[in-house]
Structure formats: C-alpha cells, structure tokens
C-alpha positions as YAML, in Angstrom:
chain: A
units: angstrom
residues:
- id: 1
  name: UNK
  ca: [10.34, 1.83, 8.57]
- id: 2
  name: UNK
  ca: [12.87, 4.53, 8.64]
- id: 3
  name: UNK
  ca: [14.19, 7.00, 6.51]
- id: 4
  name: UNK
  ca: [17.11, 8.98, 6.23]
- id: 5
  name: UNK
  ca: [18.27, 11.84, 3.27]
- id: 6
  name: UNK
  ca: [21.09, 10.69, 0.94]
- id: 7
  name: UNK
  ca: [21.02, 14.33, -0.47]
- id: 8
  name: UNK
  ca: [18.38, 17.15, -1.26]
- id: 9
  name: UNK
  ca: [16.37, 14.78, -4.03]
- id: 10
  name: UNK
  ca: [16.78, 11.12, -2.80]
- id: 11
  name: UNK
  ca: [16.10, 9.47, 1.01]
- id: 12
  name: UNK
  ca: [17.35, 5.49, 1.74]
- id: 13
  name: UNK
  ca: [14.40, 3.63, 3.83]
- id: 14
  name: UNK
  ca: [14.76, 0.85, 5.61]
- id: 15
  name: UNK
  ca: [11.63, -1.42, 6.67]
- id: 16
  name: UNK
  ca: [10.70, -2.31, 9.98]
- id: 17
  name: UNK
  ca: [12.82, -5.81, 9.64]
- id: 18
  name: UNK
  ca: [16.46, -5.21, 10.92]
- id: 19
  name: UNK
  ca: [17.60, -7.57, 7.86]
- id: 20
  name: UNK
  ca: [15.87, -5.93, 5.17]
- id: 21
  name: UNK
  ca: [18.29, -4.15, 2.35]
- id: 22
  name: UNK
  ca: [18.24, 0.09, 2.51]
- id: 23
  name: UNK
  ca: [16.33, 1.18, -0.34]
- id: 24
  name: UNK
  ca: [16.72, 4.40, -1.76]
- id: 25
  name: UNK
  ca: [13.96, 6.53, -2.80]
- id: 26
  name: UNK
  ca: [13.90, 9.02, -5.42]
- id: 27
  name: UNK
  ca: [10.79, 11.54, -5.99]
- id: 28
  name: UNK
  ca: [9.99, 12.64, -9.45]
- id: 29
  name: UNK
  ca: [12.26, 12.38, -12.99]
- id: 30
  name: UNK
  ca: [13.65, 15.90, -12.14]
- id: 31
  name: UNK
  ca: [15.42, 14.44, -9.46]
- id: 32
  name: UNK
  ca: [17.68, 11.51, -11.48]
- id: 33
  name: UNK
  ca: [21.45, 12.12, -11.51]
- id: 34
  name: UNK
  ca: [23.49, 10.19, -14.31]
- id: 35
  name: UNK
  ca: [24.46, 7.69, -11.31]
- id: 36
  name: UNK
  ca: [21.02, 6.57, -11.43]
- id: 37
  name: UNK
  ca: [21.33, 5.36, -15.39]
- id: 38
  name: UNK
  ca: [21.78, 1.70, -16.24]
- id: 39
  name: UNK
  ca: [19.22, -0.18, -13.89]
- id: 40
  name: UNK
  ca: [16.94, -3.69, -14.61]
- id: 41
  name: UNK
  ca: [13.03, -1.98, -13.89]
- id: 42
  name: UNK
  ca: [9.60, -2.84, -12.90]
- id: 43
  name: UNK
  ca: [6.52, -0.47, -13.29]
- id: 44
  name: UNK
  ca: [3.14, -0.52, -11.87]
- id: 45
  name: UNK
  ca: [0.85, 0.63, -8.81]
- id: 46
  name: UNK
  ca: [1.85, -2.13, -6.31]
- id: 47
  name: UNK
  ca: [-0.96, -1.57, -4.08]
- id: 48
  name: UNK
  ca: [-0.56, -4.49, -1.36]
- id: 49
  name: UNK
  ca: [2.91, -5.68, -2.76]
- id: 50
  name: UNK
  ca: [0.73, -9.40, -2.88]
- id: 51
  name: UNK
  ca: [2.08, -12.72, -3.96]
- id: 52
  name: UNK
  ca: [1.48, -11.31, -7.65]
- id: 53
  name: UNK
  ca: [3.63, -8.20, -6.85]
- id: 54
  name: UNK
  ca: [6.23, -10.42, -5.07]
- id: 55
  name: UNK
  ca: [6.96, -12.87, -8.55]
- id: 56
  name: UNK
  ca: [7.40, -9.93, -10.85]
- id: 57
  name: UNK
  ca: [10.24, -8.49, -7.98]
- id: 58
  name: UNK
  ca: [11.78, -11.89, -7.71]
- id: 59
  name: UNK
  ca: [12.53, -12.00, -11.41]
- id: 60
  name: UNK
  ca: [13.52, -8.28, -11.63]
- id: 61
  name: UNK
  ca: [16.29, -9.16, -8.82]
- id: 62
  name: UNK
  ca: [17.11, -12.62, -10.60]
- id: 63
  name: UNK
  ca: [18.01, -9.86, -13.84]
- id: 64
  name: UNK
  ca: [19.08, -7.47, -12.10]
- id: 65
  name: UNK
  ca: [21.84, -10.12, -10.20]
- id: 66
  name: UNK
  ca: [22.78, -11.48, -13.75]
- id: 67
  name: UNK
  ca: [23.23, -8.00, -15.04]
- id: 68
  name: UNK
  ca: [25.27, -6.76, -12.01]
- id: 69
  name: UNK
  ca: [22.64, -3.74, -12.15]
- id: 70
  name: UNK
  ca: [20.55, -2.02, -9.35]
- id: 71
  name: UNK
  ca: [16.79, -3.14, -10.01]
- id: 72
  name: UNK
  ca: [14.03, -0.04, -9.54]
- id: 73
  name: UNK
  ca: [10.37, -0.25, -9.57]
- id: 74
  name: UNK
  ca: [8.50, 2.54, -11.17]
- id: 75
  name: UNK
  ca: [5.61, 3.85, -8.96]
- id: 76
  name: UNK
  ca: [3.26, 6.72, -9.46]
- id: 77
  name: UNK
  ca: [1.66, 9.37, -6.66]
- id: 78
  name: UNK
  ca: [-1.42, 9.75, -6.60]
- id: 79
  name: UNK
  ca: [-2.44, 6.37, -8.67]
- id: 80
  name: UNK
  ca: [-3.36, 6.96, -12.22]
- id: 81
  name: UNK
  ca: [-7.11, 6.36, -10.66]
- id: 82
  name: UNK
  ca: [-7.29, 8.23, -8.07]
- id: 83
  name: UNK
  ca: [-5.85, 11.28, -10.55]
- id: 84
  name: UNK
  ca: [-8.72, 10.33, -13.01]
- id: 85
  name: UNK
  ca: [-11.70, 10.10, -10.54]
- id: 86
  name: UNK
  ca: [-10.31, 10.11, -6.84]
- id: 87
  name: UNK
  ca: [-13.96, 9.31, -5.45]
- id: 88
  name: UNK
  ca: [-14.49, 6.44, -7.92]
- id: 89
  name: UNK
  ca: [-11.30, 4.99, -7.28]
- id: 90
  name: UNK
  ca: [-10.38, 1.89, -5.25]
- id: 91
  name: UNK
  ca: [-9.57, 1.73, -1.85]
- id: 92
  name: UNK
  ca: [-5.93, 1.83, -1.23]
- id: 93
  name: UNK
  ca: [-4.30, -1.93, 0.17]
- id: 94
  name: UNK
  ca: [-1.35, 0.34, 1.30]
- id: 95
  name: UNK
  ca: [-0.65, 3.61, 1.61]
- id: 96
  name: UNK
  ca: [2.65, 5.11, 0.42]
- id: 97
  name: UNK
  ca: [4.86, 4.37, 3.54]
- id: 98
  name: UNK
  ca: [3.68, 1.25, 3.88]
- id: 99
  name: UNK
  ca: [4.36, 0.30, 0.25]
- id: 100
  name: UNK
  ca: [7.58, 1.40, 0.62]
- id: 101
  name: UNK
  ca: [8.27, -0.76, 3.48]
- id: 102
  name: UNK
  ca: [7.39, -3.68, 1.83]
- id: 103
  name: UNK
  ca: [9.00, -2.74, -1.34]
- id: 104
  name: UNK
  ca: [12.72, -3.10, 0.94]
- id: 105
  name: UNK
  ca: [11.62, -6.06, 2.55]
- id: 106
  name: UNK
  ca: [11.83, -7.66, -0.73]
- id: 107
  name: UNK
  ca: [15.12, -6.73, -1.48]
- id: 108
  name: UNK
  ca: [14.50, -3.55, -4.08]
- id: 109
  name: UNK
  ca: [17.41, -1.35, -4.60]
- id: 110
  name: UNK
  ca: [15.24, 1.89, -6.02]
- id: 111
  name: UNK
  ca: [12.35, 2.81, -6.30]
- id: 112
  name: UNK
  ca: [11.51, 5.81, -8.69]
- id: 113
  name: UNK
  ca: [7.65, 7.58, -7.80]
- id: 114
  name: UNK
  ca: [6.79, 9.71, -10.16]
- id: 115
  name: UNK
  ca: [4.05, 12.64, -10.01]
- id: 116
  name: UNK
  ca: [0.70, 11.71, -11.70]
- id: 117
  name: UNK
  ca: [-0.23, 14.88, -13.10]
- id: 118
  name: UNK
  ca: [-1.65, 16.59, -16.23]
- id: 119
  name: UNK
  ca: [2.09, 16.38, -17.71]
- id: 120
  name: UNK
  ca: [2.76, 12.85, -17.58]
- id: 121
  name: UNK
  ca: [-0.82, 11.89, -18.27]
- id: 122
  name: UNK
  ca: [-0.32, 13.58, -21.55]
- id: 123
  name: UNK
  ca: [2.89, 11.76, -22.31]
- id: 124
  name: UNK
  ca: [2.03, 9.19, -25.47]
- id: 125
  name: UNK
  ca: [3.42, 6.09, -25.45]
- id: 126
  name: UNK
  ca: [6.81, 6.64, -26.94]
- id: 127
  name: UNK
  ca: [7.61, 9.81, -25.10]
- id: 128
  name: UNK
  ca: [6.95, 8.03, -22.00]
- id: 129
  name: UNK
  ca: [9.35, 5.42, -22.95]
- id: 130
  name: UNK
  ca: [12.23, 8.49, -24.16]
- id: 131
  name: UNK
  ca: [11.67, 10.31, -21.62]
- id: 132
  name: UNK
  ca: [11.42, 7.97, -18.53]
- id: 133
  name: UNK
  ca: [13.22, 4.57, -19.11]
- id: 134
  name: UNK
  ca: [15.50, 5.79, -22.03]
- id: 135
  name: UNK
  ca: [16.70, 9.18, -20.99]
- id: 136
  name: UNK
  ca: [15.86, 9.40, -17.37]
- id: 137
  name: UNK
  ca: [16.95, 5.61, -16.41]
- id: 138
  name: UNK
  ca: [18.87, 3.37, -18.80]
- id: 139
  name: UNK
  ca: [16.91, 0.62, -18.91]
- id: 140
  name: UNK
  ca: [18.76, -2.52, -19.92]
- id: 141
  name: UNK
  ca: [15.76, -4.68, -18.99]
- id: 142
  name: UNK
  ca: [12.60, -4.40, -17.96]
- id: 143
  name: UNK
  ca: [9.93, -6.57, -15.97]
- id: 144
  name: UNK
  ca: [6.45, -5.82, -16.57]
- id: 145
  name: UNK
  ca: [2.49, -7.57, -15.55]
- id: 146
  name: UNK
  ca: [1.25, -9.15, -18.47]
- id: 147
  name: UNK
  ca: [-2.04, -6.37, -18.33]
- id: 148
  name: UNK
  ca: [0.66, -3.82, -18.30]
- id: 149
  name: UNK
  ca: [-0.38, -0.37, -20.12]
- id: 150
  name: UNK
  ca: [1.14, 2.89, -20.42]
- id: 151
  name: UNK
  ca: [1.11, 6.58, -21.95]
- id: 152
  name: UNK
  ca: [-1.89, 8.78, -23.13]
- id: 153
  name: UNK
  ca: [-5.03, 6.73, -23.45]
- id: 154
  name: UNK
  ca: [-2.90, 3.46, -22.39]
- id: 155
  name: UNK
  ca: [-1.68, 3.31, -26.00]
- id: 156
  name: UNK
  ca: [1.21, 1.44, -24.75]
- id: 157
  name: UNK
  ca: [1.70, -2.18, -24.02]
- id: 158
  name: UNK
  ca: [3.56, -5.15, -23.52]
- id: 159
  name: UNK
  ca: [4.11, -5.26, -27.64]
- id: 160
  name: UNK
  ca: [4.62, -2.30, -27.89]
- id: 161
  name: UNK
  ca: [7.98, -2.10, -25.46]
- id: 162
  name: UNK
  ca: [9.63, -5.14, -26.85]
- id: 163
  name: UNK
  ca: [9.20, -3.20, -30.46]
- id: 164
  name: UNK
  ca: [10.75, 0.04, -28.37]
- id: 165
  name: UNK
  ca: [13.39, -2.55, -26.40]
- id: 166
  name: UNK
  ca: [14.36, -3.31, -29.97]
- id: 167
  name: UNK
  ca: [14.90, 0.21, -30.79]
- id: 168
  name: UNK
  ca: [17.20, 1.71, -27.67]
- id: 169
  name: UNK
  ca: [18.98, -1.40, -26.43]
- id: 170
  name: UNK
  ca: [16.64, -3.29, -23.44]
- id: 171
  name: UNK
  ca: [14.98, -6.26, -23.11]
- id: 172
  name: UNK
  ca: [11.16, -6.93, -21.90]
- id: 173
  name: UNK
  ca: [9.93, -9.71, -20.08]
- id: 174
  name: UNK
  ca: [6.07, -10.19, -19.21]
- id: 175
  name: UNK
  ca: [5.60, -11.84, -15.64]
- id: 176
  name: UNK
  ca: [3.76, -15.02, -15.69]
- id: 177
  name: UNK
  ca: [0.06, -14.75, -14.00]
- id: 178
  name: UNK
  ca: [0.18, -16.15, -9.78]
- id: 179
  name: UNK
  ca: [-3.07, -17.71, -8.64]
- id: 180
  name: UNK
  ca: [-4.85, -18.98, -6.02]
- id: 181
  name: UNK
  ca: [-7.21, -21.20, -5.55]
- id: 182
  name: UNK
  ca: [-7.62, -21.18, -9.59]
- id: 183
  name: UNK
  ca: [-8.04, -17.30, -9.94]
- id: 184
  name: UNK
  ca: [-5.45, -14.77, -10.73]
- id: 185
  name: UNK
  ca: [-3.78, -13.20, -7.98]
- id: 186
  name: UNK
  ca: [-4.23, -9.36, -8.35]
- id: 187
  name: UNK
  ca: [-4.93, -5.97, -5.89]
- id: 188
  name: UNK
  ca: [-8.97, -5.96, -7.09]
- id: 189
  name: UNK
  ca: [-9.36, -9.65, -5.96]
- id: 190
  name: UNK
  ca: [-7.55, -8.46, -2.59]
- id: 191
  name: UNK
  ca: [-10.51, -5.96, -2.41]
- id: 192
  name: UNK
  ca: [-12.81, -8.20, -2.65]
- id: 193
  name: UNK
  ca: [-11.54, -11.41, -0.10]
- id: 194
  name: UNK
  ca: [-11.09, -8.40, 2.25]
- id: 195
  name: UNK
  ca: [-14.80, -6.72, 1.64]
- id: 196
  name: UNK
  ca: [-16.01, -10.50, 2.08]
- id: 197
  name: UNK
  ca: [-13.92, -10.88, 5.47]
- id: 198
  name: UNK
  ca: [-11.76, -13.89, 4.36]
- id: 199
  name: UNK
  ca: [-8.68, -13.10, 6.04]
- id: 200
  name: UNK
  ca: [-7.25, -16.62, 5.56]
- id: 201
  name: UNK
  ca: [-7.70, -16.44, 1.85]
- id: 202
  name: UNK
  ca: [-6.21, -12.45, 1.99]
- id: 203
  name: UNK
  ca: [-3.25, -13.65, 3.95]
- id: 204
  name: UNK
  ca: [-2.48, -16.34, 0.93]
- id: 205
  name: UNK
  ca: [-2.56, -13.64, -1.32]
- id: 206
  name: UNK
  ca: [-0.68, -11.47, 0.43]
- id: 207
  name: UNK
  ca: [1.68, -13.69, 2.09]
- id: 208
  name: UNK
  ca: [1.21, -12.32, 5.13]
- id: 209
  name: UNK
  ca: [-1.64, -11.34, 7.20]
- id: 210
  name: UNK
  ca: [-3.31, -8.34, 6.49]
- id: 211
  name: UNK
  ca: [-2.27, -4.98, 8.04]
- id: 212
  name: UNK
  ca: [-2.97, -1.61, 8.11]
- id: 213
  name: UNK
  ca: [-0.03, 0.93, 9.54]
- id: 214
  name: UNK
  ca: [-0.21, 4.42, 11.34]
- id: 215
  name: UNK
  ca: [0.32, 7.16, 13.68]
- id: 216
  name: UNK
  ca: [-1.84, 7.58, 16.52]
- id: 217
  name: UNK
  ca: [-3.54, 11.09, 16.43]
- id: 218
  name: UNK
  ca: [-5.25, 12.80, 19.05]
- id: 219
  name: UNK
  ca: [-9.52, 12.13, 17.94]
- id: 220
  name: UNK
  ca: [-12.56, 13.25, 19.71]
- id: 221
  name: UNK
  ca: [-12.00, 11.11, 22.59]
- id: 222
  name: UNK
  ca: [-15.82, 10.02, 22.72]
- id: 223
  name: UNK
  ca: [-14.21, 5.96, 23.60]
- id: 224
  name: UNK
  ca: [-14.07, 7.22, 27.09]
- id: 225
  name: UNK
  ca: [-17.11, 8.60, 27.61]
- id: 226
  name: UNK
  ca: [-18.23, 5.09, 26.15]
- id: 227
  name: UNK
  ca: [-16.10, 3.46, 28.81]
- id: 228
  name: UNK
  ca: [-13.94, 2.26, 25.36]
- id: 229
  name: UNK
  ca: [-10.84, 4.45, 25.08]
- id: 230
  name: UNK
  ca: [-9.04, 3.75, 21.68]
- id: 231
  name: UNK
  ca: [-6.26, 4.80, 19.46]
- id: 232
  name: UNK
  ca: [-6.90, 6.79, 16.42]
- id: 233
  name: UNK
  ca: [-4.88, 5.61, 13.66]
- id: 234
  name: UNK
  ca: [-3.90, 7.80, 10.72]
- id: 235
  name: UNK
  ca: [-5.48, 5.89, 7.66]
- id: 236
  name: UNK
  ca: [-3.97, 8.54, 4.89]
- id: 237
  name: UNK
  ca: [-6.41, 6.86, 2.36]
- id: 238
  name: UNK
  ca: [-9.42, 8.47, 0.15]
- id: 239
  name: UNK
  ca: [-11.07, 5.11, 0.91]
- id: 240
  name: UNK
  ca: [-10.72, 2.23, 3.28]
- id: 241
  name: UNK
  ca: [-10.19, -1.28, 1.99]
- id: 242
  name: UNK
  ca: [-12.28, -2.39, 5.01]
- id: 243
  name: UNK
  ca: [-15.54, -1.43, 6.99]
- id: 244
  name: UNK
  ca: [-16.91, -2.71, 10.18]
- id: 245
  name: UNK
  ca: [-15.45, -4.18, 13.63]
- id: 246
  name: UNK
  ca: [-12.72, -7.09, 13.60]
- id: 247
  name: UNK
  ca: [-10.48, -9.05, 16.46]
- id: 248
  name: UNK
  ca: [-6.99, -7.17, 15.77]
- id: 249
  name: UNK
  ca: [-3.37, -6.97, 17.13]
- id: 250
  name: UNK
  ca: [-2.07, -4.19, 17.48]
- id: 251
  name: UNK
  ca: [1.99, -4.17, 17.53]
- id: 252
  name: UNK
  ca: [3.62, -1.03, 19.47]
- id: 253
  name: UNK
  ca: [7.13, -0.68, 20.00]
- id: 254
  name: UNK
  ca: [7.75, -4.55, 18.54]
- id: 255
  name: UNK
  ca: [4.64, -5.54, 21.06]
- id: 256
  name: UNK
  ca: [1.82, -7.09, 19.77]
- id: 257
  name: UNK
  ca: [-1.57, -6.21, 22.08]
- id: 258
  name: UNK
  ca: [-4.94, -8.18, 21.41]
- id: 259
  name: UNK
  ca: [-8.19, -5.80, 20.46]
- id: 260
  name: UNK
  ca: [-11.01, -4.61, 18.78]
- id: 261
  name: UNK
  ca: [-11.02, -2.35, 15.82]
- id: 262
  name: UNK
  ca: [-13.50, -0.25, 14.49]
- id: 263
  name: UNK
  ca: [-13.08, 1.15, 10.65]
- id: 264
  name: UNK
  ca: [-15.77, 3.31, 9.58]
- id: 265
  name: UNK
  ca: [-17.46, 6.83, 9.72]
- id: 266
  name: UNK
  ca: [-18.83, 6.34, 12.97]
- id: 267
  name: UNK
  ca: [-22.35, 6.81, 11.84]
- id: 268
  name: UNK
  ca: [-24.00, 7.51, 15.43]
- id: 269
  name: UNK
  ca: [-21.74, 10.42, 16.68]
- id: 270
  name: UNK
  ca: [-21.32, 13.42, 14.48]
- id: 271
  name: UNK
  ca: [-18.45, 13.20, 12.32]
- id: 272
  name: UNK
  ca: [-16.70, 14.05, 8.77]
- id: 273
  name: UNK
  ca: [-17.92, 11.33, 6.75]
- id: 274
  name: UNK
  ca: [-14.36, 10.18, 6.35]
- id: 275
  name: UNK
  ca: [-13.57, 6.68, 6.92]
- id: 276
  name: UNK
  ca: [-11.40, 5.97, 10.52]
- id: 277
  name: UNK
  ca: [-9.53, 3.48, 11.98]
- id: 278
  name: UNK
  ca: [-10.02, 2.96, 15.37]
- id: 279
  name: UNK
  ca: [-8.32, 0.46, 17.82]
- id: 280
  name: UNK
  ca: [-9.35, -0.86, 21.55]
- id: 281
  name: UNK
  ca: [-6.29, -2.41, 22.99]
- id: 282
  name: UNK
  ca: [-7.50, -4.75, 25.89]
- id: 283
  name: UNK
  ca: [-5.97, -4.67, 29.01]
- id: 284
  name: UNK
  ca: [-3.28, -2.07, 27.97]
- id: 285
  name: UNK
  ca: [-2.61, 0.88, 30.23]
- id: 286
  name: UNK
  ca: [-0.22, 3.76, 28.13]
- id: 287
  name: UNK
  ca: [-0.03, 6.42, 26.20]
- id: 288
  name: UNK
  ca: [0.02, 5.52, 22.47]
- id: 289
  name: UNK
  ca: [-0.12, 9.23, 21.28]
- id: 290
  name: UNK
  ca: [2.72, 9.83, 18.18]
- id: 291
  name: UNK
  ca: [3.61, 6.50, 18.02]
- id: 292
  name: UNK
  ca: [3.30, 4.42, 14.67]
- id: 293
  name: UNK
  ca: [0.71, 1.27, 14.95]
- id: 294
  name: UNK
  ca: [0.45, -1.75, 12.57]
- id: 295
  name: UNK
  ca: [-3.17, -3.22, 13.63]
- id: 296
  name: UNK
  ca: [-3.09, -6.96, 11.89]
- id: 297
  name: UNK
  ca: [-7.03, -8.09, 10.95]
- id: 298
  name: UNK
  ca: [-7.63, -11.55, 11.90]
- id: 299
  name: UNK
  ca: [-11.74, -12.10, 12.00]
- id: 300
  name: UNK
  ca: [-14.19, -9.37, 11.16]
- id: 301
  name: UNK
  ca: [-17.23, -9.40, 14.19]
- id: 302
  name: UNK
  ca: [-19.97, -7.27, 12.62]
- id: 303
  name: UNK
  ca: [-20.61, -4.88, 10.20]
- id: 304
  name: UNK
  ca: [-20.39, -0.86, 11.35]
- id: 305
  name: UNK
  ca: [-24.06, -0.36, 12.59]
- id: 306
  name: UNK
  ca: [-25.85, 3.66, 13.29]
- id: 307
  name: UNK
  ca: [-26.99, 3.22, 16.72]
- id: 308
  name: UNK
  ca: [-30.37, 5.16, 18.38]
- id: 309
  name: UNK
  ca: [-28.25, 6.33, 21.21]
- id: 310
  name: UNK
  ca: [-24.84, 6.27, 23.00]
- id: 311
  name: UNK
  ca: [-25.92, 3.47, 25.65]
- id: 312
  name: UNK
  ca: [-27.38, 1.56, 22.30]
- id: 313
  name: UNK
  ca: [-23.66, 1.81, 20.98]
- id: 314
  name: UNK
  ca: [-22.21, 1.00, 24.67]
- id: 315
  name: UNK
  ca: [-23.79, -1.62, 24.78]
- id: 316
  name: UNK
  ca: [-22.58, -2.67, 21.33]
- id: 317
  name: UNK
  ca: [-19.28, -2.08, 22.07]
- id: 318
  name: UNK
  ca: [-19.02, -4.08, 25.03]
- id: 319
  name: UNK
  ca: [-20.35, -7.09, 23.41]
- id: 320
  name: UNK
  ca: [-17.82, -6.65, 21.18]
- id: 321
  name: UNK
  ca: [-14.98, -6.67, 23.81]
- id: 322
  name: UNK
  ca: [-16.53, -9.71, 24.92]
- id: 323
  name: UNK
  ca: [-16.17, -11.60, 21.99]
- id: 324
  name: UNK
  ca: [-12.44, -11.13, 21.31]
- id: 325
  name: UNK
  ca: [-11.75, -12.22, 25.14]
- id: 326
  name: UNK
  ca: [-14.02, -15.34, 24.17]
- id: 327
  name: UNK
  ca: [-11.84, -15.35, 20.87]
- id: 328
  name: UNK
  ca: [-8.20, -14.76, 22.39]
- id: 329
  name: UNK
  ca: [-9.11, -16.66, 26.04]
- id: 330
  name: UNK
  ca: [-8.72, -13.44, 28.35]
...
C-alpha cells in the first residue's frame, strides 16, 4: 500500500492491488473541511476487515451508489480497548496500515480515524452524534453492526441513532449477522480459530488467508549464529494474534518465498518480553533489510518452546526447516 498527501490534514492510499480505488484518509475531526460533509458512514474497530466487516461495507457502497455520496468508515486510534486497559486488550488482527489496505481493496472512499482519548471518551451519546456525524460529517445514512455502541459508558445504540436519524435528517440501517459454520462471524472468534491453529476455518472468515504485514528491521542477528538467518518483521502490535512456529510465505517485491516463522518472545535468548515475528525464507539468498513483508500462515508446527541451550534450540530449529521442505516438497 501506498500513500501520498492530498494536503496538510488528509493522505489518498492505495492498497497493494493495482485495481483497488484510492482512498483518502483523514486523521482526527479537526481536520474535516466542508467538502467532506454529506457522506453514507460506517463505524467500528474493523480489526481483520473479515467476511463480517466485508457485508456491512458492501451495503454502505450499495447506499452510498444510490445516494450518489462518498461512503466513510469511522475508525478509532488506539481502539477504545486498548485506551481502557492496553495490557488486557486483544491482540490486534491488523495493524493500522494494514487495515487501511484492506479498507481500499473494498472499494471505501474515506475513511475518518479519530483519536481515542480522554475527550472523546467523555463525549455522551448525543454529543458524539452532534459533534461527529452531524456537524463534522453530514451523515445522510448510516450503516452500523447490530452490537453497535457508542458515547460515554456506551449509552448509545442502534435505537438510539434511528431516534437521533429522526431528529437531524439520516437514516440507520443495522447489518444483518454473517456466520460460519453456524456461529457469528466476528474479530474475537478470529482470535480464537487463529489461537487454535485452524487456518482453513480463519481463511473462511476472513476471505482470504491469514497475513501479517511489515518492515524488516535490523534484530539481534542470533539466526546466524544458529545457522538460521531470518527477517525481523515489524509487528507494531501490543499483542500478537499468534504464538509459536508455522509453514509461511513470505511475499517480497510481488514474490512469494516458502518458510518458517517464529512469533514469540524468544524465551531461550535474552530478550524484551515483547512478542516478534520472525521469518526463515528457505533457499533465498538477499538482503530483505527496509523492505515491507506480508508472511501468509498456512499450518502452525509447534508451539514456542524455552530451550536448555542454543544447540537444544538448533536442533529445534532445524527440525523445523525440515518439516516445511517435507510440507512444500523441497
């Protein structure tokens, strides 16, 4: 994904698929001009843009195509969680860029994020709605989950806007419930099918398989030492959605690469107790350092073990490598 400014307050991304739409981005209510008023909206977290995500956004751009109006989705940074209790919260699906990404791919004109802060937290319900969709956006419609909640002490709901859409002029619409396999598509049962390993069942939900996206950063550089050089890739998460070693691809420079991938906090070297994403491309002779990653998750191999010593984890590591050749016929 790329981005480029439109001005000082807005930048237009495009994702990483040449026949995606540009979507612009605009950060924080300060930064809405009167150009931005009169749009068809959406509003939640989006974490993992899944199937669920993906039938609210197809009926905000079937309004938003009847209206003749942009259509903007409503996202907040940090998450209303992690603002609450950022070590309690949930592991992030996808982290801001990547969200983004997938927000163009399907088709979204705008997307508004908002700062979570002490200030909007202490917006009621009604103020929210004055201040955000009223005064700051011209609503004319509005697309919502139906476990949608809003303002101070998630007073707000779905009622509660179509009283309000009475009021100032816009129509609500709750999004029917997707499931799968009988259960209600949604970003906590993501978390789980990924914490159990089902990447079949994750890739339904999703609609695609499972990813994670990121720089590669210069680490410690211990994988050669352990005859097992791999690429750091920037998580940008308080949490990972995943722990443990899995058969990956990782795509490069529109390449894809089988490996090995390691996310964790590398329990028998000394490190920062944060969780890292580390990826063993085999056979690949480069340098990956700077360049943005997607590692795909296809089976998960073991969970992330603490190892007596460094030949103990060698010869971990190795076994490893021989199982995804096994798996991918090398």
């Amino acid at each position: 994904m790329t981005g480029r400014p439109l001005s000082l307050y807005t930048c237009a991304f495009r994702s990483s698929n040449p026949s995606a739409s540009i979507m612009e981005l605009v950060r924080g209510l300060h930064n809405l001009r009167p150009r931005h008023r009169g749009c068809v909206a959406t509003i939640g977290n989006f974490d993992g843009v899944h199937a669920g995500h993906q039938a609210i956004l197809k009926r905000m751009r079937a309004h938003s195509a009847r209206l003749g109006l942009p259509g903007c989705v409503v996202i907040f940074e940090p998450q209303p969680r992690e603002y609450f209790a950022p070590n309690a919260a949930p592991p992030r699906l996808t982290r801001l860029r990547e969200k983004l990404s997938l927000l163009a791919e399907q088709g979204v004109d705008r997307v508004l994020c908002i700062t979570f802060n002490r200030r909007l937290r202490e917006l009621s319900a009604e103020q929210f709605v004055q201040q955000v969709l009223i005064d700051g956006m011209g609503v004319k419609h509005l697309e919502v989950g139906d476990d949608f909640r809003f303002g101070c002490d998630r007073s707000g709901d779905f009622k509660f806007l179509q009283v309000a859409g009475e009021r100032h002029g816009f129509t609500v619409e709750a999004a029917n419930t997707v499931a799968e396999d009988g259960e209600r598509v949604s970003s906590t049962r993501l978390r789980e099918v990924l914490g159990e390993g089902d990447f079949a069942l994750a890739e339904r939900l999703l609609g695609r398989p499972f990813s994670i996206t990121g720089r590669v950063l210069h680490g410690q550089k211990l994988g050669r030492q352990l005859e097992a050089p791999t690429a750091n890739v920037q998580l940008k998460r308080l949490h990972a959605p995943l722990r443990g070693v899995f058969l990956v691809t990782g795509e490069v420079n529109g390449k894809s690469y089988p490996g090995v991938a390691n996310i964790g906090s590398r329990p028998t070297v000394q490190g920062d107790g944060k969780p890292h994403l580390e990826v063993h491309l085999l056979d690949f002779a480069g340098d990956l350092y700077g360049q943005r990653m997607t590692v795909v998750f296809h089976e998960k191999l073991r969970d992330e073990e603490r190892f007596d010593s460094l030949d103990a984890l060698k010869t971990a590591i190795q076994a490893d490598f021989a199982a995804a050749r096994a798996h991918w016929g090398l």
